[in-house]
PDB file of C-alpha atoms in Angstrom:
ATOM      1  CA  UNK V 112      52.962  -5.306 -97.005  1.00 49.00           C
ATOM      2  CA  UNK V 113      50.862  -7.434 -99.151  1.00 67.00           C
ATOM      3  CA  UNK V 114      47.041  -7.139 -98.046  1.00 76.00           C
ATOM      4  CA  UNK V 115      45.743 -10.825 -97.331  1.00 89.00           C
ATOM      5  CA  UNK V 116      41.718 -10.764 -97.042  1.00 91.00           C
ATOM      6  CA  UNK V 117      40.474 -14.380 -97.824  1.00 94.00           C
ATOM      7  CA  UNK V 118      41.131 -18.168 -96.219  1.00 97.00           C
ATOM      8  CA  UNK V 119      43.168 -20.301 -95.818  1.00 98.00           C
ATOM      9  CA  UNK V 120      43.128 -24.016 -96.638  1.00 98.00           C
ATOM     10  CA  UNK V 121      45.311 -25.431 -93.333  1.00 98.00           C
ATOM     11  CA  UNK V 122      46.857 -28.652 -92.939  1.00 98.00           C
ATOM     12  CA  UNK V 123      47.468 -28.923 -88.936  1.00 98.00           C
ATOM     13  CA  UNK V 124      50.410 -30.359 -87.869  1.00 97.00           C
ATOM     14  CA  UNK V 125      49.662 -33.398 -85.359  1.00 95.00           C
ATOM     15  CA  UNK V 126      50.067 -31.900 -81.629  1.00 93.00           C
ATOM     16  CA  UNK V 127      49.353 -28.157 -82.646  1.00 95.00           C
ATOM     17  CA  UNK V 128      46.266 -26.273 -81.299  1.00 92.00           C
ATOM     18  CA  UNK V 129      44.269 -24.769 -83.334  1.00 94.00           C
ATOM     19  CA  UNK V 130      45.250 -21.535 -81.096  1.00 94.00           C
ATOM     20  CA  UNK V 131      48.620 -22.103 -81.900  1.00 96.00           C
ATOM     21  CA  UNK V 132      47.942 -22.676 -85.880  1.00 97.00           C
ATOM     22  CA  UNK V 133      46.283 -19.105 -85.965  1.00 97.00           C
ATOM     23  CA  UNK V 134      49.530 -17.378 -83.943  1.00 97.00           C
ATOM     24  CA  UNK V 135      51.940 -18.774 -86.344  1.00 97.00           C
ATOM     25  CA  UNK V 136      49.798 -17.762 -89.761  1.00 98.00           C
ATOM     26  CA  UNK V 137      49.275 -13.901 -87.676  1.00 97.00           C
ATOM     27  CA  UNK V 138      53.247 -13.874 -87.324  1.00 96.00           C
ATOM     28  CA  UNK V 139      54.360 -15.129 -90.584  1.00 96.00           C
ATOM     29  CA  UNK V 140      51.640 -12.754 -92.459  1.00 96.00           C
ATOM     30  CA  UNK V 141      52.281 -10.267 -90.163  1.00 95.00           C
ATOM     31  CA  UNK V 142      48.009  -9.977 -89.813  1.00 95.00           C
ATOM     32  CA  UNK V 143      46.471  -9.380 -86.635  1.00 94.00           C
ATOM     33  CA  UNK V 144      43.382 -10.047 -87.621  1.00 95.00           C
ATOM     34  CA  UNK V 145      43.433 -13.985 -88.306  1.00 97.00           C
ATOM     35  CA  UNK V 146      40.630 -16.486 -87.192  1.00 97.00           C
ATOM     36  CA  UNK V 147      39.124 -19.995 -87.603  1.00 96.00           C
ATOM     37  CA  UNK V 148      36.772 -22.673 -87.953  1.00 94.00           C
ATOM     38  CA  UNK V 149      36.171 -26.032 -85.947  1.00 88.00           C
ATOM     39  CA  UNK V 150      38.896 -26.075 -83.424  1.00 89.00           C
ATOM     40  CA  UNK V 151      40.827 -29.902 -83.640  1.00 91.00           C
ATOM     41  CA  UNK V 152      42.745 -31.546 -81.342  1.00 88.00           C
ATOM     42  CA  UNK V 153      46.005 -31.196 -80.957  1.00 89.00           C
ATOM     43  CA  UNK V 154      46.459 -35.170 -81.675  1.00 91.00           C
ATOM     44  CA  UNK V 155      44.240 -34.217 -84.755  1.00 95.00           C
ATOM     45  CA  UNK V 156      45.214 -33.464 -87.767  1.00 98.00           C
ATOM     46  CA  UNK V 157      43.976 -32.201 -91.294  1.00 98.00           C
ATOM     47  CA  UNK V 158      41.741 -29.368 -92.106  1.00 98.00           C
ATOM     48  CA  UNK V 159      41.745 -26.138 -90.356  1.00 98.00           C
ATOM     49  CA  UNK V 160      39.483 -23.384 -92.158  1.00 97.00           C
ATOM     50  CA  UNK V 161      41.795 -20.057 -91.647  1.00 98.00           C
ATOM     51  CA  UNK V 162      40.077 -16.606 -92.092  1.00 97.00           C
ATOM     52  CA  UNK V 163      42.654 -13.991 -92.661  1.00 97.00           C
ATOM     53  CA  UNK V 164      41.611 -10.153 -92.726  1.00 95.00           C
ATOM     54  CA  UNK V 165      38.028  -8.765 -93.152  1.00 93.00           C
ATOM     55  CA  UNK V 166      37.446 -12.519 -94.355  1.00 95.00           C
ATOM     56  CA  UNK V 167      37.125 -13.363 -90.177  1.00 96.00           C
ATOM     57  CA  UNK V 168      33.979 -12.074 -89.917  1.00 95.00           C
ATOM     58  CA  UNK V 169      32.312 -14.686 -92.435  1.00 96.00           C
ATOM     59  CA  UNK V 170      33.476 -17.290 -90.056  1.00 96.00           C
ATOM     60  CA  UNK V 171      29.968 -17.328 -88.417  1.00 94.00           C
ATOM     61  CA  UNK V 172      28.305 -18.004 -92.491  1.00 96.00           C
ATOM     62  CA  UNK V 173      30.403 -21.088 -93.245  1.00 95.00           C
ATOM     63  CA  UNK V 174      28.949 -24.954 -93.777  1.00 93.00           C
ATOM     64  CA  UNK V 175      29.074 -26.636 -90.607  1.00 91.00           C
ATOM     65  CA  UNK V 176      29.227 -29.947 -92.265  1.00 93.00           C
ATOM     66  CA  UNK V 177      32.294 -32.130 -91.370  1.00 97.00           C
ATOM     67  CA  UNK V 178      34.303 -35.415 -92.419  1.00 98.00           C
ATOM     68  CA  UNK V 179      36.786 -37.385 -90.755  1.00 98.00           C
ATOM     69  CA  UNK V 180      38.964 -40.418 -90.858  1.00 98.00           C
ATOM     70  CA  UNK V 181      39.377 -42.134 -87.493  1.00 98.00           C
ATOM     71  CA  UNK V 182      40.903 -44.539 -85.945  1.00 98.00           C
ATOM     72  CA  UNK V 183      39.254 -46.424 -82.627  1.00 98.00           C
ATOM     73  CA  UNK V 184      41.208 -48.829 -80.217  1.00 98.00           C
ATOM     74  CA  UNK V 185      39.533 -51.048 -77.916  1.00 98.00           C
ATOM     75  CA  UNK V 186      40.423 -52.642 -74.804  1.00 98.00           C
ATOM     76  CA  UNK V 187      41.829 -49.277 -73.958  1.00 98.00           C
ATOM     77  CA  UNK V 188      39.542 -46.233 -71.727  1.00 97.00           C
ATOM     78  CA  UNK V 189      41.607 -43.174 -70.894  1.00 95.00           C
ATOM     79  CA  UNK V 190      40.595 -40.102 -69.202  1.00 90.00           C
ATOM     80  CA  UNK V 191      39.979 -38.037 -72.528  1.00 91.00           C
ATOM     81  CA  UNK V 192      39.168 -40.135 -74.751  1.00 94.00           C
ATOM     82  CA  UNK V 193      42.201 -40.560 -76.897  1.00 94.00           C
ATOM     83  CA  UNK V 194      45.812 -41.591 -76.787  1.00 94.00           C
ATOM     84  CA  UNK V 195      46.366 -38.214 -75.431  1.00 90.00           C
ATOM     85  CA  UNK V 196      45.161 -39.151 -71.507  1.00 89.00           C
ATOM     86  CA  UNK V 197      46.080 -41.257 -68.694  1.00 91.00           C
ATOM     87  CA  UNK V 198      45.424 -44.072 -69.312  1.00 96.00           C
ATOM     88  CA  UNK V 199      42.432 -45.499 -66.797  1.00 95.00           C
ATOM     89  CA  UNK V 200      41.502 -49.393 -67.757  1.00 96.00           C
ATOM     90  CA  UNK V 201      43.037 -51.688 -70.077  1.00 98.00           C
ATOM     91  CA  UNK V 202      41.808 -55.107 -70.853  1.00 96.00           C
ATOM     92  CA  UNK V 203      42.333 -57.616 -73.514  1.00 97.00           C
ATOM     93  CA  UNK V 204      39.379 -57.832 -76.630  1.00 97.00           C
ATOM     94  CA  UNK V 205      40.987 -60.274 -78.973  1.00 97.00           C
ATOM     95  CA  UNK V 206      37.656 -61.868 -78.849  1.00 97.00           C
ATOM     96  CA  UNK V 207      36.213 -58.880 -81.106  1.00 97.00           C
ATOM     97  CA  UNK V 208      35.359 -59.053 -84.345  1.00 97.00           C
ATOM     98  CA  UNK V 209      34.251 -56.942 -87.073  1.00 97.00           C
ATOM     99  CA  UNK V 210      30.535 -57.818 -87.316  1.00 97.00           C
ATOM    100  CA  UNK V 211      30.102 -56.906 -83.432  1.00 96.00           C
ATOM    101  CA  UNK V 212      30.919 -53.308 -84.168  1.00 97.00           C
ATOM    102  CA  UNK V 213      29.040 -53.025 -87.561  1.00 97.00           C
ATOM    103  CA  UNK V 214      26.287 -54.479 -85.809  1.00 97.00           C
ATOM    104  CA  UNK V 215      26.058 -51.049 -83.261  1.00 98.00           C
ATOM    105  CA  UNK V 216      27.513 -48.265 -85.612  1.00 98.00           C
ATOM    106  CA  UNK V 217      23.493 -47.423 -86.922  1.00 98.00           C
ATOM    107  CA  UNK V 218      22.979 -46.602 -82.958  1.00 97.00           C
ATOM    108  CA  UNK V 219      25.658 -43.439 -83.714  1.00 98.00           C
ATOM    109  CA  UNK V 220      23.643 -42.080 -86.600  1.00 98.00           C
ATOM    110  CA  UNK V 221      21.413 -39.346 -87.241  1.00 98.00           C
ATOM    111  CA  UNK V 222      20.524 -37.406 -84.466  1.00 98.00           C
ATOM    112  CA  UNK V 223      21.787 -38.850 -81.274  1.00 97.00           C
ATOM    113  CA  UNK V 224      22.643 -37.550 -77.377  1.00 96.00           C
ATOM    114  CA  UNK V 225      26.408 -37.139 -77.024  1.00 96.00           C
ATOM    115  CA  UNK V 226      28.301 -36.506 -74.153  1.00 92.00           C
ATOM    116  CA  UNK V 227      31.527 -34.323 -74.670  1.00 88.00           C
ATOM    117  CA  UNK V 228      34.882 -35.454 -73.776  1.00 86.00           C
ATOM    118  CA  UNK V 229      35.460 -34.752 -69.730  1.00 75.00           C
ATOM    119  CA  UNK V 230      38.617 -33.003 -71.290  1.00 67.00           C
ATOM    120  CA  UNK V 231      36.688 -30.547 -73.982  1.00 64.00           C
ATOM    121  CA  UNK V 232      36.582 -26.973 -74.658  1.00 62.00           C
ATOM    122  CA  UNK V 233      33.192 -26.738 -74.244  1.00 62.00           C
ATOM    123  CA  UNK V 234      31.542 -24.072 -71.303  1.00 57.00           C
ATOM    124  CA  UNK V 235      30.396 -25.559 -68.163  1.00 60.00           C
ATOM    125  CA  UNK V 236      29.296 -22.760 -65.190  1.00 60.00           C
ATOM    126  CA  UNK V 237      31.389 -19.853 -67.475  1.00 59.00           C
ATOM    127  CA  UNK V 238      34.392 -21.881 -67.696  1.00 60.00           C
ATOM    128  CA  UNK V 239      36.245 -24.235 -70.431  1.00 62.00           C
ATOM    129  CA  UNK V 240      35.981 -28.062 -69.233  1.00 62.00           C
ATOM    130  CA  UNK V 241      39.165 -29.215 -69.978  1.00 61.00           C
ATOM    131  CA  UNK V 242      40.283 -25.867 -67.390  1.00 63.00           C
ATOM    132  CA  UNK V 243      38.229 -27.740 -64.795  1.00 59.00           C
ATOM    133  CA  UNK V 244      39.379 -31.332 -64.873  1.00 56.00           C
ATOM    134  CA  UNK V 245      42.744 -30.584 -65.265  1.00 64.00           C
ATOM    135  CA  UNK V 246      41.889 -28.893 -61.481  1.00 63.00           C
ATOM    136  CA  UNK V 247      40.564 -31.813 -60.208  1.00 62.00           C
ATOM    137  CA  UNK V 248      36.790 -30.597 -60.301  1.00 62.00           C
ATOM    138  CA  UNK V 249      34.316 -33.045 -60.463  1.00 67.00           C
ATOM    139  CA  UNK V 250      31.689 -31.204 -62.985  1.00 69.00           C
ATOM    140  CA  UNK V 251      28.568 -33.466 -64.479  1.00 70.00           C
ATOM    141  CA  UNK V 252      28.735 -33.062 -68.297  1.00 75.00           C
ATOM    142  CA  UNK V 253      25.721 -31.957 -70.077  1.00 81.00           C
ATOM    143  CA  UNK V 254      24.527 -34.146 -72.939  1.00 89.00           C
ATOM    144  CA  UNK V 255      23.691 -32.656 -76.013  1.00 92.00           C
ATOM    145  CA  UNK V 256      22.287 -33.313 -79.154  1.00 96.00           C
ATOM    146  CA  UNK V 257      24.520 -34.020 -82.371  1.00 96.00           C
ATOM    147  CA  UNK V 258      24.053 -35.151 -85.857  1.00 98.00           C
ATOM    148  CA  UNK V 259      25.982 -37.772 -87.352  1.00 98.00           C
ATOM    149  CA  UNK V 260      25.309 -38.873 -91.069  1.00 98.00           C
ATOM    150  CA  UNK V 261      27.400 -41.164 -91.794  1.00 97.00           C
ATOM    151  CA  UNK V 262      29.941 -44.105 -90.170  1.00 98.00           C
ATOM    152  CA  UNK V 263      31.849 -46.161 -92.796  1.00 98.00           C
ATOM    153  CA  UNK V 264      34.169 -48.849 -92.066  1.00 98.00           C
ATOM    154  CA  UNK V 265      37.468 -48.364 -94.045  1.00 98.00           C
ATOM    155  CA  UNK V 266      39.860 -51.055 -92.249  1.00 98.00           C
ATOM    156  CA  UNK V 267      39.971 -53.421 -89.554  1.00 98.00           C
ATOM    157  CA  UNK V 268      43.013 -54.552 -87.741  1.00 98.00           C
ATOM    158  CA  UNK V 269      42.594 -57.686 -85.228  1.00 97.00           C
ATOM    159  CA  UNK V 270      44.360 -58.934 -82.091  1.00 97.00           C
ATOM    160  CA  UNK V 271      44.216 -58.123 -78.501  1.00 98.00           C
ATOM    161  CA  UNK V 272      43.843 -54.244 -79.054  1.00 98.00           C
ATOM    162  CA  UNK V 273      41.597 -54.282 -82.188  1.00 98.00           C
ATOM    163  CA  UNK V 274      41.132 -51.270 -83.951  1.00 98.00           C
ATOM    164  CA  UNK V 275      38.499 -50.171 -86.782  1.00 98.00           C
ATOM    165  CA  UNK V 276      39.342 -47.332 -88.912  1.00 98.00           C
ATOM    166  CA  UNK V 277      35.834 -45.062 -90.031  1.00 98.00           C
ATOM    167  CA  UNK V 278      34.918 -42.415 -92.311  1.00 98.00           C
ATOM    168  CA  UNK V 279      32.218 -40.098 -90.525  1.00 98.00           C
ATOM    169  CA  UNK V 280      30.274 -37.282 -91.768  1.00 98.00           C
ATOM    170  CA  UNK V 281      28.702 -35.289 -89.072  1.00 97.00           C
ATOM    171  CA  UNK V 282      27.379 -31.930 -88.020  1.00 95.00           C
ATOM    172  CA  UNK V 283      28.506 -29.147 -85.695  1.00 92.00           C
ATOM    173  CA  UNK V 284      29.596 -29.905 -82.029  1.00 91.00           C
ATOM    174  CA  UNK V 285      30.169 -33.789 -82.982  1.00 95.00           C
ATOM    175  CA  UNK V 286      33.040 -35.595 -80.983  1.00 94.00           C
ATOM    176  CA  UNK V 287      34.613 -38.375 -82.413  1.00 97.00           C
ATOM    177  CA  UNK V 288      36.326 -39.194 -79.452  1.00 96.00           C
ATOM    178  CA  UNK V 289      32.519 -39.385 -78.261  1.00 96.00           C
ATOM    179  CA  UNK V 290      31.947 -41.941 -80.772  1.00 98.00           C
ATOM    180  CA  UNK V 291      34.998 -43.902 -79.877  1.00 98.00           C
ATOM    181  CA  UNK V 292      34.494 -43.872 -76.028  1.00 97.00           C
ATOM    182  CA  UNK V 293      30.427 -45.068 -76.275  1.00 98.00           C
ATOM    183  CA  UNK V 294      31.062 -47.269 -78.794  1.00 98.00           C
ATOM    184  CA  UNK V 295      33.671 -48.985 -76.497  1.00 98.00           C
ATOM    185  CA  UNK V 296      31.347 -49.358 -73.777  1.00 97.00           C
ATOM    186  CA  UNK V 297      28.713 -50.626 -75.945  1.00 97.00           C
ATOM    187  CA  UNK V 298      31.061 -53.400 -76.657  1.00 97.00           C
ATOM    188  CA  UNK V 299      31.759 -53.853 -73.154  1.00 97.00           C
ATOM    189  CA  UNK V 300      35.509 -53.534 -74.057  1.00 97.00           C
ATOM    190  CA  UNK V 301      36.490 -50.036 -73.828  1.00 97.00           C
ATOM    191  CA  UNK V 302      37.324 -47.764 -76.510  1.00 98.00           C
ATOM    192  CA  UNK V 303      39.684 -44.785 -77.098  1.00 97.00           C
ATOM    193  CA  UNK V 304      40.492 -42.702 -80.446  1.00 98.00           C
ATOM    194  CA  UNK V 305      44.036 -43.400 -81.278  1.00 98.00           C
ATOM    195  CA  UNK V 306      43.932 -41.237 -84.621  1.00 97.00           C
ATOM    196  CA  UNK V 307      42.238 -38.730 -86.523  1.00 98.00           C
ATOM    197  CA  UNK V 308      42.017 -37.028 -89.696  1.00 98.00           C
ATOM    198  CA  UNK V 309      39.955 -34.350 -90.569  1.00 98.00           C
ATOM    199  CA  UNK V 310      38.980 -34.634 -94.474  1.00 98.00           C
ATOM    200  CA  UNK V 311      36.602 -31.623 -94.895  1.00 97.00           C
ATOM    201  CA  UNK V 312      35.212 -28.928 -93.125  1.00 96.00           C
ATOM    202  CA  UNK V 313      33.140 -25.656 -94.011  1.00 93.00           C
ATOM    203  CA  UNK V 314      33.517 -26.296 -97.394  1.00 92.00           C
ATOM    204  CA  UNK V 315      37.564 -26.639 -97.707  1.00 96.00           C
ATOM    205  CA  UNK V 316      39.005 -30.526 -98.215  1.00 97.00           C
ATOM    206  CA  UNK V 317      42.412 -32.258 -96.997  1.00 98.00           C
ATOM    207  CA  UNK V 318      43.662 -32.790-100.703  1.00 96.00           C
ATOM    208  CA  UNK V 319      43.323 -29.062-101.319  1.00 95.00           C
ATOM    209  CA  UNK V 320      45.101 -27.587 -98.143  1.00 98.00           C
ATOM    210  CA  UNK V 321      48.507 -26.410 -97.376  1.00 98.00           C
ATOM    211  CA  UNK V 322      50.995 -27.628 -94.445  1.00 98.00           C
ATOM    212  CA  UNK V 323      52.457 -24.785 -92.107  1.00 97.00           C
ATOM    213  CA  UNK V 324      55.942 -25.563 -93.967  1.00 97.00           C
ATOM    214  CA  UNK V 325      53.922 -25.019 -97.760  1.00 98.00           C
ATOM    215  CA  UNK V 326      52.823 -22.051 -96.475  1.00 98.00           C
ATOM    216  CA  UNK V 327      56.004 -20.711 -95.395  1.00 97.00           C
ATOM    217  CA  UNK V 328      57.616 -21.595 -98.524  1.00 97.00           C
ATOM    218  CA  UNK V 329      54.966 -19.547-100.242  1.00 97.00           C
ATOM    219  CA  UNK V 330      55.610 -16.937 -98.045  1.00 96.00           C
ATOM    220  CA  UNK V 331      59.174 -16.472 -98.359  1.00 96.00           C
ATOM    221  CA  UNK V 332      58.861 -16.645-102.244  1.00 96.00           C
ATOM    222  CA  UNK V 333      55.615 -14.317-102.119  1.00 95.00           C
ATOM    223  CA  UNK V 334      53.470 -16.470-104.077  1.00 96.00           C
ATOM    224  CA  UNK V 335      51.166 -16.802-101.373  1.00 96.00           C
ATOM    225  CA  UNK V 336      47.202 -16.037-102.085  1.00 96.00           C
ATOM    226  CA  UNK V 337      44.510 -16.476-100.018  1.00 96.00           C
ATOM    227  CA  UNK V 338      41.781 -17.942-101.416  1.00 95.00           C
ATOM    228  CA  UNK V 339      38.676 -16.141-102.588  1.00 92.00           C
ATOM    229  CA  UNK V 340      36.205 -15.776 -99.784  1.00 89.00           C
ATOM    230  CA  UNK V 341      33.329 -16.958-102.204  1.00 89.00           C
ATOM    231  CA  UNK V 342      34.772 -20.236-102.623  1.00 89.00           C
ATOM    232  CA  UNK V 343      33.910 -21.051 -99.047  1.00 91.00           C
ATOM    233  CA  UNK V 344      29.996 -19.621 -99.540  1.00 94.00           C
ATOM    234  CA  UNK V 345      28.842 -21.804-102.050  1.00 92.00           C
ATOM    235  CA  UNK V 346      26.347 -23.266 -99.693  1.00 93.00           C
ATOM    236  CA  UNK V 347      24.525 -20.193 -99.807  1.00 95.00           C
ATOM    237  CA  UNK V 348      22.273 -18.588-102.267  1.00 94.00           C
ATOM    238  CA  UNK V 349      24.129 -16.115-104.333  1.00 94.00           C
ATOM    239  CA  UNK V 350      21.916 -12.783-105.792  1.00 95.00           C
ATOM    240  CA  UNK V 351      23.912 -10.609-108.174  1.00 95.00           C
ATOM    241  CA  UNK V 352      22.976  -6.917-107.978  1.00 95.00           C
ATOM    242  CA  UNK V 353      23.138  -3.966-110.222  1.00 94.00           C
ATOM    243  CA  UNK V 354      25.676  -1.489-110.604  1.00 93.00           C
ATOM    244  CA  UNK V 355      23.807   1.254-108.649  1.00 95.00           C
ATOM    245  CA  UNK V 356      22.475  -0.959-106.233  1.00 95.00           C
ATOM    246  CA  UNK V 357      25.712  -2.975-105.796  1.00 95.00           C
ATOM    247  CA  UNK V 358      27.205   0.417-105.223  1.00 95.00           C
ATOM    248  CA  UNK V 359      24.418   1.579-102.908  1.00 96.00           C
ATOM    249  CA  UNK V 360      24.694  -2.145-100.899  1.00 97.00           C
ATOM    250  CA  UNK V 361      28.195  -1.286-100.152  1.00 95.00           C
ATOM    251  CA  UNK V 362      27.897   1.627 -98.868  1.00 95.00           C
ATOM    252  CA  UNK V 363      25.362   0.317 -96.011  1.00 94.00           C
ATOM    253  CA  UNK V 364      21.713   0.919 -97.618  1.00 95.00           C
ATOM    254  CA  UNK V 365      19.260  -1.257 -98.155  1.00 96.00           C
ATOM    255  CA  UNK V 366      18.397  -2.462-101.696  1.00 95.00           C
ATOM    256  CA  UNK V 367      15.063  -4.156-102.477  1.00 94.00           C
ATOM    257  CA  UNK V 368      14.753  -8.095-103.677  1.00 93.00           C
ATOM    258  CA  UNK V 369      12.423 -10.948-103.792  1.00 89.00           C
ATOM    259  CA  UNK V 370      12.639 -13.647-101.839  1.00 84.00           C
ATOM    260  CA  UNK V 371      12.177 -14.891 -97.990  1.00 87.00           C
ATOM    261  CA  UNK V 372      12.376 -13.023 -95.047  1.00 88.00           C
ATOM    262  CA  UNK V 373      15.620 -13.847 -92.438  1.00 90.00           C
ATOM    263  CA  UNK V 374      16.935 -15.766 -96.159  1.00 91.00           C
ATOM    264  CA  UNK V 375      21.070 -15.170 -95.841  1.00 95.00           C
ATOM    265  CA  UNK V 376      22.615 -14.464 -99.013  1.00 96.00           C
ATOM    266  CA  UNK V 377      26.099 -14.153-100.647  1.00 96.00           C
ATOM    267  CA  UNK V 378      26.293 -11.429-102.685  1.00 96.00           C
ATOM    268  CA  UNK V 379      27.757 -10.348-106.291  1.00 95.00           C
ATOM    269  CA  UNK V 380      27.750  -7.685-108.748  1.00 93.00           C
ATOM    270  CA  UNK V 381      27.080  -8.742-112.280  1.00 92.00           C
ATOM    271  CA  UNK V 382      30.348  -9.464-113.184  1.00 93.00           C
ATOM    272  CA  UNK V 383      30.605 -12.343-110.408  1.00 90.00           C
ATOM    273  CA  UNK V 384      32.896 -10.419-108.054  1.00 92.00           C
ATOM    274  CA  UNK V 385      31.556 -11.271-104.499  1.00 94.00           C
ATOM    275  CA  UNK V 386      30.549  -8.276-102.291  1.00 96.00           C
ATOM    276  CA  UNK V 387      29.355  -9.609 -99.240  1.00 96.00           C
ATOM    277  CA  UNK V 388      26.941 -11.305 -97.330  1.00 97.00           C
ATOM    278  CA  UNK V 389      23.319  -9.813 -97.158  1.00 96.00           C
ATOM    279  CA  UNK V 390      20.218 -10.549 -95.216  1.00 96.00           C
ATOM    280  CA  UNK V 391      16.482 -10.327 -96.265  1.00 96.00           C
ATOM    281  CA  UNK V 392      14.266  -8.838 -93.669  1.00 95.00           C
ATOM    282  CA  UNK V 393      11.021  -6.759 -94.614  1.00 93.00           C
ATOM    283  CA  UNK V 394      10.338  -3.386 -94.226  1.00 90.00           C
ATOM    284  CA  UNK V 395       6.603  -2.210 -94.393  1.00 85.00           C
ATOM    285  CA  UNK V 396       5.354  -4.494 -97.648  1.00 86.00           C
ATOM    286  CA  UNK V 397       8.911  -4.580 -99.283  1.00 91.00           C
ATOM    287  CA  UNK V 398      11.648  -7.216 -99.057  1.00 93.00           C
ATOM    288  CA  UNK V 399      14.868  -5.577 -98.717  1.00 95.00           C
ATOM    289  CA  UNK V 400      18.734  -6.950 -98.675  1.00 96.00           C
ATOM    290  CA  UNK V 401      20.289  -5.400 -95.446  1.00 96.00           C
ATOM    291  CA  UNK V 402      24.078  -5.707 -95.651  1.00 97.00           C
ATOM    292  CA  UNK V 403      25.475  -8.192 -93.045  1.00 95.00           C
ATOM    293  CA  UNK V 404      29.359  -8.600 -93.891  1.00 95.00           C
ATOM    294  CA  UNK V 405      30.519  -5.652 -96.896  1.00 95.00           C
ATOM    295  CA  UNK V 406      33.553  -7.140 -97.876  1.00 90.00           C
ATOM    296  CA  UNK V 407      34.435  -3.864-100.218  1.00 76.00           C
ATOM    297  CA  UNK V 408      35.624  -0.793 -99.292  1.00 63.00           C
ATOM    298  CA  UNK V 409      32.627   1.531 -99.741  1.00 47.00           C
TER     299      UNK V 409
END
């Protein structure tokens, strides 16, 4: 059985979870230990960071930086936010045009308050919201604070159900179906997501990814390779250490460094092949790289 220890570049298949993504890569690897990064919709589609092996526990050290192609309809509210949802008001907005909703879209960047989708997998009193409202509970949804960076118009489509197609870039915990809904009622109109497209996420992009039926062609052939887990650390500061201290790192000790305490680091021998992830913490008067993820068998 080949031994897969890397990630994996996933293309997900319109009205998949992200649960059910990671199920079918554990069966047709035959891994149990699979994991992964930024859960989508299942009306979502496009990148879905897959950590297969020992590479799941450098989930937690990957860029939280995001991109996505969207699609908003107004006239249109629904009861999560996309197409998804029953449907709860529907008026006409012919009357809309493109310089009303340029106008508002620098109110949605930088650092804003966002309320989460009523339907959303976010925790609420221990429990998921969407488990909630899909009993009937009436639960007041927290607000919390997001970061968007950037909202780009790419197309706009007229007539009674207008829709404006954007390119964001945002941070962690963002939802675009967030965007869509506020920006509707900032328009007095209404607005729900009717499509989206995740371009990039935690380093890995749409035009590099696989679909599920790539993969399983890859599979079947047994040309399939993870990729390097490096590739998705380049955000971080690398150090490259020395043979015996490489050697010593893996096994679990303690190496000393320069640099900043609490600094994360990925982590190389001299001949470029990543080891791990390390963290500098101090340890009387001496900086010291404590192992945080070994990624070699010691």
């Amino acid at each position: 059985m080949a031994d897969f220890q890397g990630f994996l570049n996933l293309n997900k298949p319109q009205e998949w979870t992200s649960h059910d993504c990671v199920a079918r890569v554990r069966r047709m690897l035959h891994l149990k230990r699979v994991g992964h990064a930024g859960t989508l919709d299942p009306a979502a589609t496009g990148v879905l960071p897959i950590a297969l092996g020992r590479a799941t526990r450098l989930l937690q050290f990957l860029s939280s930086e995001k991109a996505y192609r969207g699609v908003i309809r107004f006239g249109i509210t629904t009861a999560t936010d996309d197409l998804e949802g029953e449907t709860l008001q529907v008026r006409s907005a012919s009357h809309l045009q493109l310089e009303h909703i340029a106008a508002l879209l620098p109110e949605f960047i930088g650092k804003i308050e966002q309320k989460p989708p009523y339907y959303s997998a976010i925790h609420v009193g221990g429990k998921r919201l969407y488990e909630r409202a899909r009993r009937g509970e009436v639960v007041e949804v927290p607000t919390r604070t997001v970061e968007v960076f950037g909202l780009d118009v790419l197309s706009w489509r007229s007539g009674e159900f207008p829709e404006v197609e954007l390119a964001i870039a945002c941070g962690p915990g963002t939802y675009i179906r967030s965007i869509a809904r506020d920006l509707g009622e900032r328009l007095n109109t209404g607005g729900t997501l009717a499509g989206l497209v995740r371009l990039q996420s935690s380093g890995f992009s749409l035009a590099n990814s696989l679909t599920i039926e790539e993969l399983e062609d890859l599979v079947k052939r047994e040309k399939f390779k993870p990729l390097d887990p490096s590739v998705a650390l380049t955000h971080l500061q690398a150090i490259a250490l020395g043979s015996e201290d490489a050697k010593r790192w893996c096994h679990g000790q303690r190496v000393p460094v320069a640099g900043n305490v609490d600094a994360v680091l990925r982590v190389d021998d001299q001949s470029g092949q990543f080891l791990g992830i390390g963290r500098i913490i101090q340890e009387q008067d001496t900086m010291v790289l404590a192992p945080q993820v070994v990624m070699l068998d010691s």
